[in-house]
Amino acid sequence: MAVPILLLLLFFSIPFSESKLSEDYYKQTCPDFQKIVRETVTVKQAGQPATAAGTLRLFFHDCMVEGCDASVFIASNHVNKAERDADINQSLSGDAFEVVVRAKTALELTCPGIVSCADILAEATRDLVTMVGGPFYPVKLGRKDGQVSLASKVDANLPKTNQTMDEIIKLFADKGFTIEEMVALTGGHTIGFSHCKEFTDRLFHYSPTTPTDPVMNPRFAEGLKKTCANYTTNPAMSAFNDVITPGKFDNIYYQNLKRGLGLLSSDHALVKDPRTMPLVELYSKNQEAFFKAFGHAMEKLGHHEIKTGQQGEVRRRCDAFNTIQA
């Protein structure tokens, strides 16, 4: 009797919603799901190389707020200001939204009403990360799209560039993520860019006596000052998170941190804190270790507070609930 009881205990230790997910969830109902998503993201990434980084950030912003339920796609209306219009989400990539909507349109023609926007985003993110050199990791499917999207819930659930490492670690810990998982997920900064307003305090207003953060590589800082000289009048000004290999998913981001080439205050904080510095050292020297940790963390992120069964719906359009919300 001991073995069946043990198996039963193991089953109940798995969150019920997560246990419903499977890699072949659409095998019978939409067998071309993976093929359609892969073809869609390949075309989009070829035309707009920033799509991969933008989609990875979109996935993170979606999952951290109300779980991975595509709630970030919902458009605001006269009675509801949705997540997408929260201040911190104003800079999310239009290409990232578009690639998911393109895939959704193609899937609705092939297997209408079957595939959730949340699953498309999860699959597209993995495919794009892999396309730019990152690790392949399994994506289990079966998420439903959420039926709540409130801008008021966004701010407290996403890390900010000016937060202390204590605050960032606590935010992730409150969601069940370890320090190792947080540092690995932050490695997503190996691709993409940040707007100047996110880091200009380090360039122009570090302290009353020292305008520029002294830990920044001097040549790097001077280059950023030129790039961001007009950031107050042109808020679209930005810089690559990884100045060495900005379009390739690799471990150079961690090497940059040790050279004073970290762009954001939160990036540099990883080097200063004794809890995170050993992981920066490990990932900077061992790309395989980083890829393994990143893949694991992305799998876990993809299961965060998901909706299954009657907890959600399969939206007909990613930007609108199927039924009008009161």
JSON list of C-alpha atoms in Angstrom, two decimals, residues 156-298:
[
{"chain": "A", "resi": 156, "resn": "ALA", "atom": "CA", "xyz": [3.23, 46.52, -7.51]},
{"chain": "A", "resi": 157, "resn": "ASN", "atom": "CA", "xyz": [3.90, 43.28, -9.39]},
{"chain": "A", "resi": 158, "resn": "LEU", "atom": "CA", "xyz": [6.80, 44.25, -11.65]},
{"chain": "A", "resi": 159, "resn": "PRO", "atom": "CA", "xyz": [10.41, 45.04, -10.67]},
{"chain": "A", "resi": 160, "resn": "LYS", "atom": "CA", "xyz": [11.62, 48.60, -11.26]},
{"chain": "A", "resi": 161, "resn": "THR", "atom": "CA", "xyz": [15.06, 49.68, -12.39]},
{"chain": "A", "resi": 162, "resn": "ASN", "atom": "CA", "xyz": [15.54, 51.88, -9.31]},
{"chain": "A", "resi": 163, "resn": "GLN", "atom": "CA", "xyz": [14.57, 49.28, -6.71]},
{"chain": "A", "resi": 164, "resn": "THR", "atom": "CA", "xyz": [17.06, 47.91, -4.23]},
{"chain": "A", "resi": 165, "resn": "MET", "atom": "CA", "xyz": [18.13, 44.28, -4.47]},
{"chain": "A", "resi": 166, "resn": "ASP", "atom": "CA", "xyz": [16.24, 43.59, -1.23]},
{"chain": "A", "resi": 167, "resn": "GLU", "atom": "CA", "xyz": [13.05, 44.87, -2.86]},
{"chain": "A", "resi": 168, "resn": "ILE", "atom": "CA", "xyz": [13.59, 42.92, -6.07]},
{"chain": "A", "resi": 169, "resn": "ILE", "atom": "CA", "xyz": [14.39, 39.67, -4.26]},
{"chain": "A", "resi": 170, "resn": "LYS", "atom": "CA", "xyz": [11.28, 40.08, -2.09]},
{"chain": "A", "resi": 171, "resn": "LEU", "atom": "CA", "xyz": [9.06, 40.75, -5.11]},
{"chain": "A", "resi": 172, "resn": "PHE", "atom": "CA", "xyz": [10.23, 37.54, -6.79]},
{"chain": "A", "resi": 173, "resn": "ALA", "atom": "CA", "xyz": [10.14, 35.55, -3.54]},
{"chain": "A", "resi": 174, "resn": "ASP", "atom": "CA", "xyz": [6.53, 36.60, -2.94]},
{"chain": "A", "resi": 175, "resn": "LYS", "atom": "CA", "xyz": [5.71, 34.96, -6.27]},
{"chain": "A", "resi": 176, "resn": "GLY", "atom": "CA", "xyz": [7.61, 31.78, -5.41]},
{"chain": "A", "resi": 177, "resn": "PHE", "atom": "CA", "xyz": [10.86, 32.45, -7.29]},
{"chain": "A", "resi": 178, "resn": "THR", "atom": "CA", "xyz": [14.31, 31.84, -5.83]},
{"chain": "A", "resi": 179, "resn": "ILE", "atom": "CA", "xyz": [17.25, 34.22, -6.07]},
{"chain": "A", "resi": 180, "resn": "GLU", "atom": "CA", "xyz": [18.83, 31.91, -8.65]},
{"chain": "A", "resi": 181, "resn": "GLU", "atom": "CA", "xyz": [15.68, 32.02, -10.78]},
{"chain": "A", "resi": 182, "resn": "MET", "atom": "CA", "xyz": [15.51, 35.80, -10.50]},
{"chain": "A", "resi": 183, "resn": "VAL", "atom": "CA", "xyz": [19.13, 36.24, -11.61]},
{"chain": "A", "resi": 184, "resn": "ALA", "atom": "CA", "xyz": [18.61, 33.82, -14.50]},
{"chain": "A", "resi": 185, "resn": "LEU", "atom": "CA", "xyz": [15.44, 35.61, -15.68]},
{"chain": "A", "resi": 186, "resn": "THR", "atom": "CA", "xyz": [17.26, 38.95, -15.50]},
{"chain": "A", "resi": 187, "resn": "GLY", "atom": "CA", "xyz": [19.68, 37.44, -18.01]},
{"chain": "A", "resi": 188, "resn": "GLY", "atom": "CA", "xyz": [16.95, 38.08, -20.56]},
{"chain": "A", "resi": 189, "resn": "HIS", "atom": "CA", "xyz": [18.54, 41.54, -20.71]},
{"chain": "A", "resi": 190, "resn": "THR", "atom": "CA", "xyz": [21.15, 39.94, -22.98]},
{"chain": "A", "resi": 191, "resn": "ILE", "atom": "CA", "xyz": [18.83, 40.98, -25.84]},
{"chain": "A", "resi": 192, "resn": "GLY", "atom": "CA", "xyz": [16.81, 44.14, -26.35]},
{"chain": "A", "resi": 193, "resn": "PHE", "atom": "CA", "xyz": [17.09, 47.73, -25.23]},
{"chain": "A", "resi": 194, "resn": "SER", "atom": "CA", "xyz": [15.95, 50.15, -22.54]},
{"chain": "A", "resi": 195, "resn": "HIS", "atom": "CA", "xyz": [14.70, 53.71, -22.93]},
{"chain": "A", "resi": 196, "resn": "CYS", "atom": "CA", "xyz": [17.04, 56.44, -21.75]},
{"chain": "A", "resi": 197, "resn": "LYS", "atom": "CA", "xyz": [14.70, 57.60, -19.00]},
{"chain": "A", "resi": 198, "resn": "GLU", "atom": "CA", "xyz": [15.31, 54.25, -17.25]},
{"chain": "A", "resi": 199, "resn": "PHE", "atom": "CA", "xyz": [19.02, 54.92, -16.67]},
{"chain": "A", "resi": 200, "resn": "THR", "atom": "CA", "xyz": [19.81, 58.62, -17.19]},
{"chain": "A", "resi": 201, "resn": "ASP", "atom": "CA", "xyz": [19.96, 59.23, -13.43]},
{"chain": "A", "resi": 202, "resn": "ARG", "atom": "CA", "xyz": [23.17, 57.17, -13.54]},
{"chain": "A", "resi": 203, "resn": "LEU", "atom": "CA", "xyz": [24.53, 59.46, -16.26]},
{"chain": "A", "resi": 204, "resn": "PHE", "atom": "CA", "xyz": [23.47, 62.96, -15.27]},
{"chain": "A", "resi": 205, "resn": "HIS", "atom": "CA", "xyz": [22.08, 62.95, -11.70]},
{"chain": "A", "resi": 206, "resn": "TYR", "atom": "CA", "xyz": [23.91, 60.26, -9.74]},
{"chain": "A", "resi": 207, "resn": "SER", "atom": "CA", "xyz": [24.67, 62.56, -6.78]},
{"chain": "A", "resi": 208, "resn": "PRO", "atom": "CA", "xyz": [25.03, 66.31, -6.09]},
{"chain": "A", "resi": 209, "resn": "THR", "atom": "CA", "xyz": [28.83, 66.03, -6.33]},
{"chain": "A", "resi": 210, "resn": "THR", "atom": "CA", "xyz": [29.17, 63.19, -8.87]},
{"chain": "A", "resi": 211, "resn": "PRO", "atom": "CA", "xyz": [26.82, 63.47, -11.88]},
{"chain": "A", "resi": 212, "resn": "THR", "atom": "CA", "xyz": [27.84, 60.07, -13.33]},
{"chain": "A", "resi": 213, "resn": "ASP", "atom": "CA", "xyz": [27.83, 56.76, -11.49]},
{"chain": "A", "resi": 214, "resn": "PRO", "atom": "CA", "xyz": [31.56, 56.07, -10.90]},
{"chain": "A", "resi": 215, "resn": "VAL", "atom": "CA", "xyz": [31.17, 52.30, -11.36]},
{"chain": "A", "resi": 216, "resn": "MET", "atom": "CA", "xyz": [30.15, 52.72, -15.00]},
{"chain": "A", "resi": 217, "resn": "ASN", "atom": "CA", "xyz": [32.86, 52.18, -17.58]},
{"chain": "A", "resi": 218, "resn": "PRO", "atom": "CA", "xyz": [33.86, 55.79, -18.50]},
{"chain": "A", "resi": 219, "resn": "ARG", "atom": "CA", "xyz": [33.78, 55.27, -22.27]},
{"chain": "A", "resi": 220, "resn": "PHE", "atom": "CA", "xyz": [30.46, 53.47, -21.97]},
{"chain": "A", "resi": 221, "resn": "ALA", "atom": "CA", "xyz": [29.03, 56.33, -19.90]},
{"chain": "A", "resi": 222, "resn": "GLU", "atom": "CA", "xyz": [30.24, 58.98, -22.37]},
{"chain": "A", "resi": 223, "resn": "GLY", "atom": "CA", "xyz": [28.70, 57.09, -25.27]},
{"chain": "A", "resi": 224, "resn": "LEU", "atom": "CA", "xyz": [25.39, 56.82, -23.44]},
{"chain": "A", "resi": 225, "resn": "LYS", "atom": "CA", "xyz": [25.43, 60.56, -22.65]},
{"chain": "A", "resi": 226, "resn": "LYS", "atom": "CA", "xyz": [25.64, 61.29, -26.37]},
{"chain": "A", "resi": 227, "resn": "THR", "atom": "CA", "xyz": [22.92, 58.76, -27.20]},
{"chain": "A", "resi": 228, "resn": "CYS", "atom": "CA", "xyz": [20.59, 60.13, -24.53]},
{"chain": "A", "resi": 229, "resn": "ALA", "atom": "CA", "xyz": [21.43, 63.82, -24.80]},
{"chain": "A", "resi": 230, "resn": "ASN", "atom": "CA", "xyz": [17.90, 64.74, -25.92]},
{"chain": "A", "resi": 231, "resn": "TYR", "atom": "CA", "xyz": [15.97, 62.14, -23.90]},
{"chain": "A", "resi": 232, "resn": "THR", "atom": "CA", "xyz": [13.71, 64.74, -22.26]},
{"chain": "A", "resi": 233, "resn": "THR", "atom": "CA", "xyz": [12.41, 65.96, -25.61]},
{"chain": "A", "resi": 234, "resn": "ASN", "atom": "CA", "xyz": [12.61, 62.58, -27.36]},
{"chain": "A", "resi": 235, "resn": "PRO", "atom": "CA", "xyz": [11.38, 59.87, -24.96]},
{"chain": "A", "resi": 236, "resn": "ALA", "atom": "CA", "xyz": [11.92, 57.19, -27.63]},
{"chain": "A", "resi": 237, "resn": "MET", "atom": "CA", "xyz": [15.72, 57.43, -27.24]},
{"chain": "A", "resi": 238, "resn": "SER", "atom": "CA", "xyz": [17.14, 54.11, -26.07]},
{"chain": "A", "resi": 239, "resn": "ALA", "atom": "CA", "xyz": [20.28, 51.96, -25.74]},
{"chain": "A", "resi": 240, "resn": "PHE", "atom": "CA", "xyz": [21.01, 48.25, -25.97]},
{"chain": "A", "resi": 241, "resn": "ASN", "atom": "CA", "xyz": [20.98, 46.34, -22.68]},
{"chain": "A", "resi": 242, "resn": "ASP", "atom": "CA", "xyz": [23.98, 44.34, -23.89]},
{"chain": "A", "resi": 243, "resn": "VAL", "atom": "CA", "xyz": [26.29, 46.66, -25.81]},
{"chain": "A", "resi": 244, "resn": "ILE", "atom": "CA", "xyz": [28.54, 43.82, -27.04]},
{"chain": "A", "resi": 245, "resn": "THR", "atom": "CA", "xyz": [26.10, 41.29, -28.58]},
{"chain": "A", "resi": 246, "resn": "PRO", "atom": "CA", "xyz": [22.69, 43.02, -28.41]},
{"chain": "A", "resi": 247, "resn": "GLY", "atom": "CA", "xyz": [20.94, 40.71, -30.88]},
{"chain": "A", "resi": 248, "resn": "LYS", "atom": "CA", "xyz": [22.29, 37.39, -29.62]},
{"chain": "A", "resi": 249, "resn": "PHE", "atom": "CA", "xyz": [21.03, 35.45, -26.61]},
{"chain": "A", "resi": 250, "resn": "ASP", "atom": "CA", "xyz": [24.22, 34.55, -24.73]},
{"chain": "A", "resi": 251, "resn": "ASN", "atom": "CA", "xyz": [25.96, 35.06, -21.39]},
{"chain": "A", "resi": 252, "resn": "ILE", "atom": "CA", "xyz": [27.83, 38.25, -22.38]},
{"chain": "A", "resi": 253, "resn": "TYR", "atom": "CA", "xyz": [25.32, 40.27, -20.32]},
{"chain": "A", "resi": 254, "resn": "TYR", "atom": "CA", "xyz": [26.83, 38.84, -17.12]},
{"chain": "A", "resi": 255, "resn": "GLN", "atom": "CA", "xyz": [30.37, 39.48, -18.34]},
{"chain": "A", "resi": 256, "resn": "ASN", "atom": "CA", "xyz": [29.39, 43.08, -19.05]},
{"chain": "A", "resi": 257, "resn": "LEU", "atom": "CA", "xyz": [28.20, 43.58, -15.48]},
{"chain": "A", "resi": 258, "resn": "LYS", "atom": "CA", "xyz": [31.70, 42.86, -14.18]},
{"chain": "A", "resi": 259, "resn": "ARG", "atom": "CA", "xyz": [33.21, 45.35, -16.66]},
{"chain": "A", "resi": 260, "resn": "GLY", "atom": "CA", "xyz": [31.03, 48.29, -15.62]},
{"chain": "A", "resi": 261, "resn": "LEU", "atom": "CA", "xyz": [28.88, 47.86, -18.74]},
{"chain": "A", "resi": 262, "resn": "GLY", "atom": "CA", "xyz": [25.59, 47.22, -16.94]},
{"chain": "A", "resi": 263, "resn": "LEU", "atom": "CA", "xyz": [22.97, 49.65, -18.24]},
{"chain": "A", "resi": 264, "resn": "LEU", "atom": "CA", "xyz": [20.41, 49.78, -15.44]},
{"chain": "A", "resi": 265, "resn": "SER", "atom": "CA", "xyz": [20.88, 50.36, -11.72]},
{"chain": "A", "resi": 266, "resn": "SER", "atom": "CA", "xyz": [19.15, 47.03, -11.11]},
{"chain": "A", "resi": 267, "resn": "ASP", "atom": "CA", "xyz": [21.65, 45.34, -13.44]},
{"chain": "A", "resi": 268, "resn": "HIS", "atom": "CA", "xyz": [24.63, 46.69, -11.53]},
{"chain": "A", "resi": 269, "resn": "ALA", "atom": "CA", "xyz": [22.99, 45.77, -8.22]},
{"chain": "A", "resi": 270, "resn": "LEU", "atom": "CA", "xyz": [23.46, 42.10, -9.19]},
{"chain": "A", "resi": 271, "resn": "VAL", "atom": "CA", "xyz": [27.23, 42.59, -9.00]},
{"chain": "A", "resi": 272, "resn": "LYS", "atom": "CA", "xyz": [27.19, 44.42, -5.67]},
{"chain": "A", "resi": 273, "resn": "ASP", "atom": "CA", "xyz": [24.97, 42.08, -3.67]},
{"chain": "A", "resi": 274, "resn": "PRO", "atom": "CA", "xyz": [26.68, 39.05, -2.06]},
{"chain": "A", "resi": 275, "resn": "ARG", "atom": "CA", "xyz": [23.55, 36.94, -2.64]},
{"chain": "A", "resi": 276, "resn": "THR", "atom": "CA", "xyz": [23.58, 37.47, -6.41]},
{"chain": "A", "resi": 277, "resn": "MET", "atom": "CA", "xyz": [27.24, 38.05, -7.25]},
{"chain": "A", "resi": 278, "resn": "PRO", "atom": "CA", "xyz": [28.21, 34.32, -7.14]},
{"chain": "A", "resi": 279, "resn": "LEU", "atom": "CA", "xyz": [25.50, 33.63, -9.73]},
{"chain": "A", "resi": 280, "resn": "VAL", "atom": "CA", "xyz": [26.73, 36.46, -11.95]},
{"chain": "A", "resi": 281, "resn": "GLU", "atom": "CA", "xyz": [30.21, 34.90, -11.71]},
{"chain": "A", "resi": 282, "resn": "LEU", "atom": "CA", "xyz": [28.89, 31.45, -12.57]},
{"chain": "A", "resi": 283, "resn": "TYR", "atom": "CA", "xyz": [26.77, 32.54, -15.52]},
{"chain": "A", "resi": 284, "resn": "SER", "atom": "CA", "xyz": [29.49, 34.84, -16.89]},
{"chain": "A", "resi": 285, "resn": "LYS", "atom": "CA", "xyz": [31.91, 31.91, -17.08]},
{"chain": "A", "resi": 286, "resn": "ASN", "atom": "CA", "xyz": [29.52, 29.08, -17.91]},
{"chain": "A", "resi": 287, "resn": "GLN", "atom": "CA", "xyz": [26.91, 29.77, -20.61]},
{"chain": "A", "resi": 288, "resn": "GLU", "atom": "CA", "xyz": [25.57, 26.23, -20.33]},
{"chain": "A", "resi": 289, "resn": "ALA", "atom": "CA", "xyz": [24.79, 26.79, -16.65]},
{"chain": "A", "resi": 290, "resn": "PHE", "atom": "CA", "xyz": [23.00, 30.05, -17.50]},
{"chain": "A", "resi": 291, "resn": "PHE", "atom": "CA", "xyz": [20.98, 28.44, -20.30]},
{"chain": "A", "resi": 292, "resn": "LYS", "atom": "CA", "xyz": [19.94, 25.57, -18.05]},
{"chain": "A", "resi": 293, "resn": "ALA", "atom": "CA", "xyz": [18.90, 27.95, -15.25]},
{"chain": "A", "resi": 294, "resn": "PHE", "atom": "CA", "xyz": [17.11, 30.29, -17.67]},
{"chain": "A", "resi": 295, "resn": "GLY", "atom": "CA", "xyz": [15.16, 27.44, -19.29]},
{"chain": "A", "resi": 296, "resn": "HIS", "atom": "CA", "xyz": [14.10, 26.13, -15.89]},
{"chain": "A", "resi": 297, "resn": "ALA", "atom": "CA", "xyz": [13.05, 29.61, -14.72]},
{"chain": "A", "resi": 298, "resn": "MET", "atom": "CA", "xyz": [11.07, 30.24, -17.93]}
]
